Coordinates of C-alpha atoms and ligand atoms in Angstrom, one line a residue:
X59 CA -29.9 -9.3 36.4
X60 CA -30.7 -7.2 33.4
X61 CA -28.2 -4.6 31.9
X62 CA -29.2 -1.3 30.9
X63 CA -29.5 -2.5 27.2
X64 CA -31.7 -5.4 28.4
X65 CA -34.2 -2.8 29.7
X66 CA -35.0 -1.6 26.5
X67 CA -36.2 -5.1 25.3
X68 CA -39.8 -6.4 25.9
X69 CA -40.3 -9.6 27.0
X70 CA -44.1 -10.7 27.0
X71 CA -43.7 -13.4 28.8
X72 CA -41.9 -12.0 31.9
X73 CA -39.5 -14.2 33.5
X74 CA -41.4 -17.6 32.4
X75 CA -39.4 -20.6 31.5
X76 CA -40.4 -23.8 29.8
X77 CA -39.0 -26.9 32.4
X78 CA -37.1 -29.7 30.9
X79 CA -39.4 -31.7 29.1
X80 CA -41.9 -29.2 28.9
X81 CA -43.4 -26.4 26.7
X82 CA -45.2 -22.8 26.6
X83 CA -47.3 -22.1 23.8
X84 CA -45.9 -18.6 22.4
X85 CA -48.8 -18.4 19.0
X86 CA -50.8 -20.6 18.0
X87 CA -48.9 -24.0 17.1
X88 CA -45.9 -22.2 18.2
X89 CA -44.1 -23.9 20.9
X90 CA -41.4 -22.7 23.3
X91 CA -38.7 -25.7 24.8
X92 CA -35.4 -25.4 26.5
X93 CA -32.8 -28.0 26.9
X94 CA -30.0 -28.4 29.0
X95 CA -26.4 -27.3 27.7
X96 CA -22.8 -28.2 29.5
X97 CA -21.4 -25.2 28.4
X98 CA -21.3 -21.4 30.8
X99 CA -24.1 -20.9 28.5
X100 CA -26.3 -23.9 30.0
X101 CA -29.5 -23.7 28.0
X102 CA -30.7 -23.5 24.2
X103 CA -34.1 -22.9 23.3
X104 CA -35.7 -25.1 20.5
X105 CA -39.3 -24.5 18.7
X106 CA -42.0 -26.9 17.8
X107 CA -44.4 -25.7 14.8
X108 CA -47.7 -27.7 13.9
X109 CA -47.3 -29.0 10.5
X110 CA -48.5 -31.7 8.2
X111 CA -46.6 -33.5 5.8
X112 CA -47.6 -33.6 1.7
X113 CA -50.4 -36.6 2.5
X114 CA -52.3 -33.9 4.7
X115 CA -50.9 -35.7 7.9
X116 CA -51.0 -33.5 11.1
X117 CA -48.0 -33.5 13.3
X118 CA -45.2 -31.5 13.9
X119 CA -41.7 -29.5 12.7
X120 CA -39.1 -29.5 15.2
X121 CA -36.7 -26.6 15.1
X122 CA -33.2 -27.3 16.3
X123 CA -32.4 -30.4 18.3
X124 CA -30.2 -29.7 21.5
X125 CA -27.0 -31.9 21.8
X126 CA -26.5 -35.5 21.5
X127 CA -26.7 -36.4 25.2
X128 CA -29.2 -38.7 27.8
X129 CA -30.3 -35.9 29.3
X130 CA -31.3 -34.1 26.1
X131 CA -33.1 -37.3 24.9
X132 CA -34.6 -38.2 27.5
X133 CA -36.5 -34.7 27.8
X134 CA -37.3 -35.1 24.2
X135 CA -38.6 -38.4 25.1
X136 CA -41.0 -36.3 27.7
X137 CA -41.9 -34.2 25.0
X138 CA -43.0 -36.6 23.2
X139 CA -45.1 -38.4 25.8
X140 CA -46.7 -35.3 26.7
X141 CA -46.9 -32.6 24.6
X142 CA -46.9 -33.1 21.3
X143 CA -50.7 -33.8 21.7
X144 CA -50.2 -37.3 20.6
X145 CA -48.9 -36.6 17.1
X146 CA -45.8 -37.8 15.2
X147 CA -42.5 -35.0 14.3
X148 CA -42.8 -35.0 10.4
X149 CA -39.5 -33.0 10.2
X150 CA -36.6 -31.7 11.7
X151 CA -35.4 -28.2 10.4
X152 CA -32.1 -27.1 11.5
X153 CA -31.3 -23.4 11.7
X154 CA -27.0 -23.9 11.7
X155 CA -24.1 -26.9 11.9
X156 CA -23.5 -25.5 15.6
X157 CA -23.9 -28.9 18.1
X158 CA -26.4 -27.5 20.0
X159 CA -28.6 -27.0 16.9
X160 CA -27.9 -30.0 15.3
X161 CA -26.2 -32.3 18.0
X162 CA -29.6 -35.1 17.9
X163 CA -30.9 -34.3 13.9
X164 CA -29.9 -38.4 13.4
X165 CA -31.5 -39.8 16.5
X166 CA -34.6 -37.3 15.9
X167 CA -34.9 -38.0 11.9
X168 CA -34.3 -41.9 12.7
X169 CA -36.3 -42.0 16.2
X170 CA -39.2 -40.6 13.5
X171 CA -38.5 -41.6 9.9
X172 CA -38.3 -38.0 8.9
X173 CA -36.1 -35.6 7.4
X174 CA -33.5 -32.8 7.9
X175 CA -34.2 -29.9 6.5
X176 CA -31.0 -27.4 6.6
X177 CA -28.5 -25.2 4.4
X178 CA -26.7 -26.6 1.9
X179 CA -22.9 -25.5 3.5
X180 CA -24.1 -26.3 7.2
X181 CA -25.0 -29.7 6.3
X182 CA -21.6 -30.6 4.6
X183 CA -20.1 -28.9 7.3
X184 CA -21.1 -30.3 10.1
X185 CA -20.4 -33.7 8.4
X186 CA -16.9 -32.3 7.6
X187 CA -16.8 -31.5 11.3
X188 CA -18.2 -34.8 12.3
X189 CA -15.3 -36.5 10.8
X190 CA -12.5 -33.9 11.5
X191 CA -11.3 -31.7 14.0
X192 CA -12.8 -28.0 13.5
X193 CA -12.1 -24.8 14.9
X194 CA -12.2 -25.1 18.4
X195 CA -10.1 -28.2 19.1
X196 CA -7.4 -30.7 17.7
X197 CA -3.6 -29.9 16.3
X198 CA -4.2 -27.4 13.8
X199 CA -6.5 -25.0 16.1
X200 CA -3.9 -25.0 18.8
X201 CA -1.4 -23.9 16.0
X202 CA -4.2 -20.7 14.8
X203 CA -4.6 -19.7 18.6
X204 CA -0.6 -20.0 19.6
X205 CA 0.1 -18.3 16.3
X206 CA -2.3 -15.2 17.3
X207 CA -0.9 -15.3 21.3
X208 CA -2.3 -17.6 23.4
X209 CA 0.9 -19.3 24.8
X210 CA -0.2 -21.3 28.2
X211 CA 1.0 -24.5 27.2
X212 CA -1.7 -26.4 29.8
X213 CA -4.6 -23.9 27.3
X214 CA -3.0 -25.2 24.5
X215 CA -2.5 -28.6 25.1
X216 CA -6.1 -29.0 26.6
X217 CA -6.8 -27.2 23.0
X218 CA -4.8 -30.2 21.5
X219 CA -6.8 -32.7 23.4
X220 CA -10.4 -31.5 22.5
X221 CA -10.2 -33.1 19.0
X222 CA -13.0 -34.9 19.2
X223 CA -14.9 -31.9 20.4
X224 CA -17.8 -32.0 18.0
X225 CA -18.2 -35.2 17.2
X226 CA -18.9 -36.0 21.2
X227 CA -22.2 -33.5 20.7
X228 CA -22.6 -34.3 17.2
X229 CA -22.1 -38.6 16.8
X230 CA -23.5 -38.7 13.6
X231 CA -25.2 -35.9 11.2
X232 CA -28.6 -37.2 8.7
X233 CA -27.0 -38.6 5.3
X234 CA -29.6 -37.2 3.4
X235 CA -31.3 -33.7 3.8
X236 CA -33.8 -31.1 2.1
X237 CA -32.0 -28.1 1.4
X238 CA -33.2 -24.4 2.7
X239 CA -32.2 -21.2 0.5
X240 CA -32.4 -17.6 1.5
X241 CA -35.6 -16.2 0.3
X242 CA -37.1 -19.9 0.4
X243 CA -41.1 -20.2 1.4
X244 CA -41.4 -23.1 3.5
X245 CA -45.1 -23.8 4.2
X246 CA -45.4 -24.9 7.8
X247 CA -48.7 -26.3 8.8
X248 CA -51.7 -23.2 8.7
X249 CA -48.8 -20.7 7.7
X250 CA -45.6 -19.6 5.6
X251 CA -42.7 -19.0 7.3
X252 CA -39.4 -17.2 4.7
X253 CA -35.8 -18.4 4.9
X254 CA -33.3 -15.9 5.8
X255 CA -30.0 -16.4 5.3
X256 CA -27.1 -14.8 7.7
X257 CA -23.3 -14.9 7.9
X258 CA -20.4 -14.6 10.3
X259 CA -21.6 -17.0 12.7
X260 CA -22.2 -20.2 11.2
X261 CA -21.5 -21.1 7.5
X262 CA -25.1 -20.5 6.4
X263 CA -27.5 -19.7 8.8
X264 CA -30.8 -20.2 8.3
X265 CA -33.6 -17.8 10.3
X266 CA -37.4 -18.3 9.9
X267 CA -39.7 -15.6 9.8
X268 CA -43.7 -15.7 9.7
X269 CA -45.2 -12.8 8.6
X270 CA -49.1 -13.5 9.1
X271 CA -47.7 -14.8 13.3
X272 CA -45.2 -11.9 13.3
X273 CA -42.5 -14.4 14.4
X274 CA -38.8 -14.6 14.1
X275 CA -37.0 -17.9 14.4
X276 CA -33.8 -15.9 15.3
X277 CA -31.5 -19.1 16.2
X278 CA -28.0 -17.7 17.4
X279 CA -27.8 -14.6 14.5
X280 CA -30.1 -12.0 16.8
X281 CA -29.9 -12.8 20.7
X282 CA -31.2 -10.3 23.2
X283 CA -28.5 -10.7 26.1
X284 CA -25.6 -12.0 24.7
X285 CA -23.7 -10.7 21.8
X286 CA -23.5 -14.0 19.0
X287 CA -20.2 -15.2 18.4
X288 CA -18.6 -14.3 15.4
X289 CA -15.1 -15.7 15.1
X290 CA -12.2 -16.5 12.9
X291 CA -11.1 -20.4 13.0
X292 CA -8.4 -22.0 12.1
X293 CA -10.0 -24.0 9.0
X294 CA -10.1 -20.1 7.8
X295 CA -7.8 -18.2 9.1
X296 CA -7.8 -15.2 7.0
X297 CA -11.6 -14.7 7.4
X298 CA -13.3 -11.6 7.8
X299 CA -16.9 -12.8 9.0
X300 CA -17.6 -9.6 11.0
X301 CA -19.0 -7.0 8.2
X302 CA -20.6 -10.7 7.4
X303 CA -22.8 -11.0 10.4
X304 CA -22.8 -7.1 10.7
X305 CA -24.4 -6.4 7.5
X306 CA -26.7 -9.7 8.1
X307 CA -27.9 -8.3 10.8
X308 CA -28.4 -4.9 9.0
X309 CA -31.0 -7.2 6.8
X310 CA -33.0 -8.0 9.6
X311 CA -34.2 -3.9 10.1
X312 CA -36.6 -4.9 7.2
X313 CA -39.0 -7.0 9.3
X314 CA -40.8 -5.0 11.5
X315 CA -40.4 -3.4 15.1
X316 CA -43.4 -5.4 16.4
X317 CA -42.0 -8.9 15.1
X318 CA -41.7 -11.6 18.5
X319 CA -38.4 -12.6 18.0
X320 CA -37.4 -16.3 19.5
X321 CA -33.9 -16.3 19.6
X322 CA -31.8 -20.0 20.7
X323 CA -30.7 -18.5 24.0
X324 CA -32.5 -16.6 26.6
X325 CA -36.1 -15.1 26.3
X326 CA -38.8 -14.7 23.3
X327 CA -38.7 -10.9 23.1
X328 CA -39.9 -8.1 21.4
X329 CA -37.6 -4.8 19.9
X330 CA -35.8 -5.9 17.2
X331 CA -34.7 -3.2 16.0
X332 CA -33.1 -1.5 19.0
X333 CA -31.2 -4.8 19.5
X334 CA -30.0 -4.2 16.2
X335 CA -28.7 -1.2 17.1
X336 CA -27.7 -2.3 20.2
X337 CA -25.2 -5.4 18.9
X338 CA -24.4 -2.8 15.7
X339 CA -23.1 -0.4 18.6
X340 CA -21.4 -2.8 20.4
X341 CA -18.9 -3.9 17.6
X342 CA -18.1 -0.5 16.7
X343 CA -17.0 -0.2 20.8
X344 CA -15.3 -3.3 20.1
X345 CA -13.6 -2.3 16.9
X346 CA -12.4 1.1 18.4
X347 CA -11.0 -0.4 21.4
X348 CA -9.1 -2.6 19.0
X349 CA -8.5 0.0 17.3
X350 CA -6.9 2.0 20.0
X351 CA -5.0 -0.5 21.9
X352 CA -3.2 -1.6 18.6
X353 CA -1.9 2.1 18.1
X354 CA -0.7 2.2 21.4
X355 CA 1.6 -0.8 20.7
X356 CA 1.3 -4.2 18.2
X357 CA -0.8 -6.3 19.5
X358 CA -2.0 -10.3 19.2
X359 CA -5.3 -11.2 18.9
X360 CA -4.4 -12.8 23.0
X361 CA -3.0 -9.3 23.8
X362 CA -6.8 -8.3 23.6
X363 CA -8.6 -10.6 25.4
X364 CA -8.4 -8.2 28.5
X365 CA -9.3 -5.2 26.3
X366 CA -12.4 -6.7 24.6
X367 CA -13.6 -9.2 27.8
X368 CA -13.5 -7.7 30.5
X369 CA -14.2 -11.0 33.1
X370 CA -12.1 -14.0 33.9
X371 CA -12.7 -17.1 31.1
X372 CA -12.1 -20.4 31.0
X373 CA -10.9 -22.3 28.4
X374 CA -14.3 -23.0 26.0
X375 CA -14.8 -19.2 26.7
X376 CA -11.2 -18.2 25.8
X377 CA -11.5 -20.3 22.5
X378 CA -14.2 -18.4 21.3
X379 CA -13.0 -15.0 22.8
X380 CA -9.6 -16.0 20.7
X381 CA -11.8 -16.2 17.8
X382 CA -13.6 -12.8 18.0
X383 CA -10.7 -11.1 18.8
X384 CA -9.0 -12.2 15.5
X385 CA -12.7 -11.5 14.0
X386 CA -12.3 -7.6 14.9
X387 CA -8.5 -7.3 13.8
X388 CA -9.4 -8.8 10.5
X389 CA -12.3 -6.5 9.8
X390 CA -9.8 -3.4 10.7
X391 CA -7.3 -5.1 7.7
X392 CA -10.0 -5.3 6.4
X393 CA -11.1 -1.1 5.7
X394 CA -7.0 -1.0 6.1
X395 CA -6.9 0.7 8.9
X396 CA -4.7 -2.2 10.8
X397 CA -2.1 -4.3 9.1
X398 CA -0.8 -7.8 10.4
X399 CA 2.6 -9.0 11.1
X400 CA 4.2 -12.5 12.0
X401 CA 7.0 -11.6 13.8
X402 CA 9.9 -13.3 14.6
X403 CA 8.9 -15.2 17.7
X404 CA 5.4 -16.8 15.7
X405 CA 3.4 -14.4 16.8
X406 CA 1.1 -12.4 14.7
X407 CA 0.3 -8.8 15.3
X408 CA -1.4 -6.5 14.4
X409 CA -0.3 -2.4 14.0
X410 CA -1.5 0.6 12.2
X411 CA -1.4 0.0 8.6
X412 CA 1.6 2.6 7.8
X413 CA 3.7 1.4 10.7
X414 CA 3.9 -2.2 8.8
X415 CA 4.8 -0.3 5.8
X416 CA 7.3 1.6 7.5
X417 CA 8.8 -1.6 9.4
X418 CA 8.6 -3.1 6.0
Ligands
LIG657 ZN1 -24.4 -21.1 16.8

């Protein structure tokens, strides 16, 4: 069902959907695949591009891999057999350290002989987060979400427990990789296709964007039905990552209206710049009912969970929920309008920045 912002968003290609383990062309040598996710979110789009490789040989650049699981590989297997019109991947391009981006870059550069091409700080990261626990699970995340409210003991000890969260969607991550800068030309088979960079989401984000196609490889930093998660974890806990993605985003109003965006989840669609707008707006909502409920009283980031979502969640979508509601009260310390607080009982909240000073 499509909500009223949805309705302002073109979709050319209606309600089709690639099957596991097959493709739509979207441009020429652009195509469209979708694997399976075992998240609520229970799909992520990936991209195949017709390259060749510096000896002239034809083949193909896969963007983004899907997690490390059978099902995954065997529909890339499928792929494979069928429509990759009998040519070899010559690389893997990866647009963030997210698993569902880069959960099967090892099998797919090994299954291949090929490389990973990805930032810089998402490749360390996601071999930092390969061998550590990260943000949404182990000891020390527990700790960040207890110390902004989350108190459930069962939440938090199933919080405990997920420490091997990444690593079970990401088993291994390339040892070697080709590094992608903002600005960065990368020619991809008949065409150029520009790095841009984005923050707040992932470390650093890579999007692709063709010019001469009038394609944007959005990965998670523009989607057109959910808003991207931007959140605060516990590796970083005084982070302020949304003016980050907000002013990322802002970036993005350079490339133009008619540009077919092809974002990770849901559909290829067109209207860029009114989903701009649209995820712009919905922040400043966000912020202001943040804004609002911590004048009425302190609050913890948990304290807004019913303000900012407005549905029931369960525990991978109270993580990041956790996470974006620290997001918002750190960007309102940071223009000083709020001020945070660990009070006597470990929790932090957050009030109006001249009530701290007057509490002291
Ligand atoms: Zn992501």
């Amino acid at each position: 069902m499509a909500n009223a912002d949805e309705l302002k968003l073109d979709y050319p290609l209606g309600d089709a959907l690639p099957a596991s383990g097959a493709t739509i062309e979207l441009a020429p040598g652009v195509r469209w695949l979708r694997m399976p996710l075992p998240f609520a979110l229970d799909h992520i789009n990936l991209w195949l591009l017709r390259d060749r490789d510096e000896s002239g040989r034809a083949g193909w650049a896969v963007i983004d891999c899907g997690v490390a699981n059978d099902a995954t590989r065997a529909a890339w297997e499928q792929v494979f057999a069928q429509h990759l019109d009998g040519l070899p991947v010559l690389r893997v391009i990866v647009t963030h350290m997210h698993p569902d981006h880069i959960g099967n870059a090892h099998w797919l550069t090994q299954r291949w002989g090929c490389r990973l091409w990805i930032s810089a700080t998402d490749w360390n990261a996601a071999r930092t987060a390969n061998q550590a626990t990260t943000g949404v699970g182990g000891a020390g995340a527990a700790a960040f979400f207890a110390e902004h409210g989350l108190v459930d003991p069962e939440a938090l000890e199933k919080v405990r427990a997920r420490a091997d969260y990444y690593p079970s969607m990401v088993p291994q991550v390339p040892r070697q990789f080709r590094r992608l800068l903002d600005a960065q030309t990368l020619r991809i088979g008949a065409h150029d296709w520009r790095c841009i960079v984005g923050y707040g989401h992932a470390p650093e984000h890579i999007a692709l964007h063709c010019a001469a196609l009038g394609v944007l490889i959005s990965g998670d930093m523009v989607l057109p039905r959910i808003s991207t998660n931007v959140s605060v974890i516990d590796i970083e806990p005084e982070g302020d990552p949304l003016p980050l993605y907000l002013d990322s985003i802002a970036r993005l109003r350079a490339l133009p209206d008619t540009t077919l965006v092809l974002p990770s989840h849901g559909k290829p669609f067109k209207g860029l710049h009114e989903r701009i707008r649209q995820l712009t707006q919905h922040h400043a909502d966000r912020l202001a009912d943040t804004l609002a409920a911590c004048r009425e009283r302190r609050c913890s980031a948990a304290d807004l969970l019913p303000v900012l979502f407005r549905r029931p969640l369960d525990l991978h979508q109270t993580t990041f929920a956790m996470g974006e509601a620290v997001a918002h009260l750190h960007a309102l310390v940071g223009t000083g309008q709020l001020a945070g607080r660990l009070d006597a009982d470990g929790i932090r909240r957050f009030g109006p920045q001249d009530d701290a000073h007057a509490r002291g």
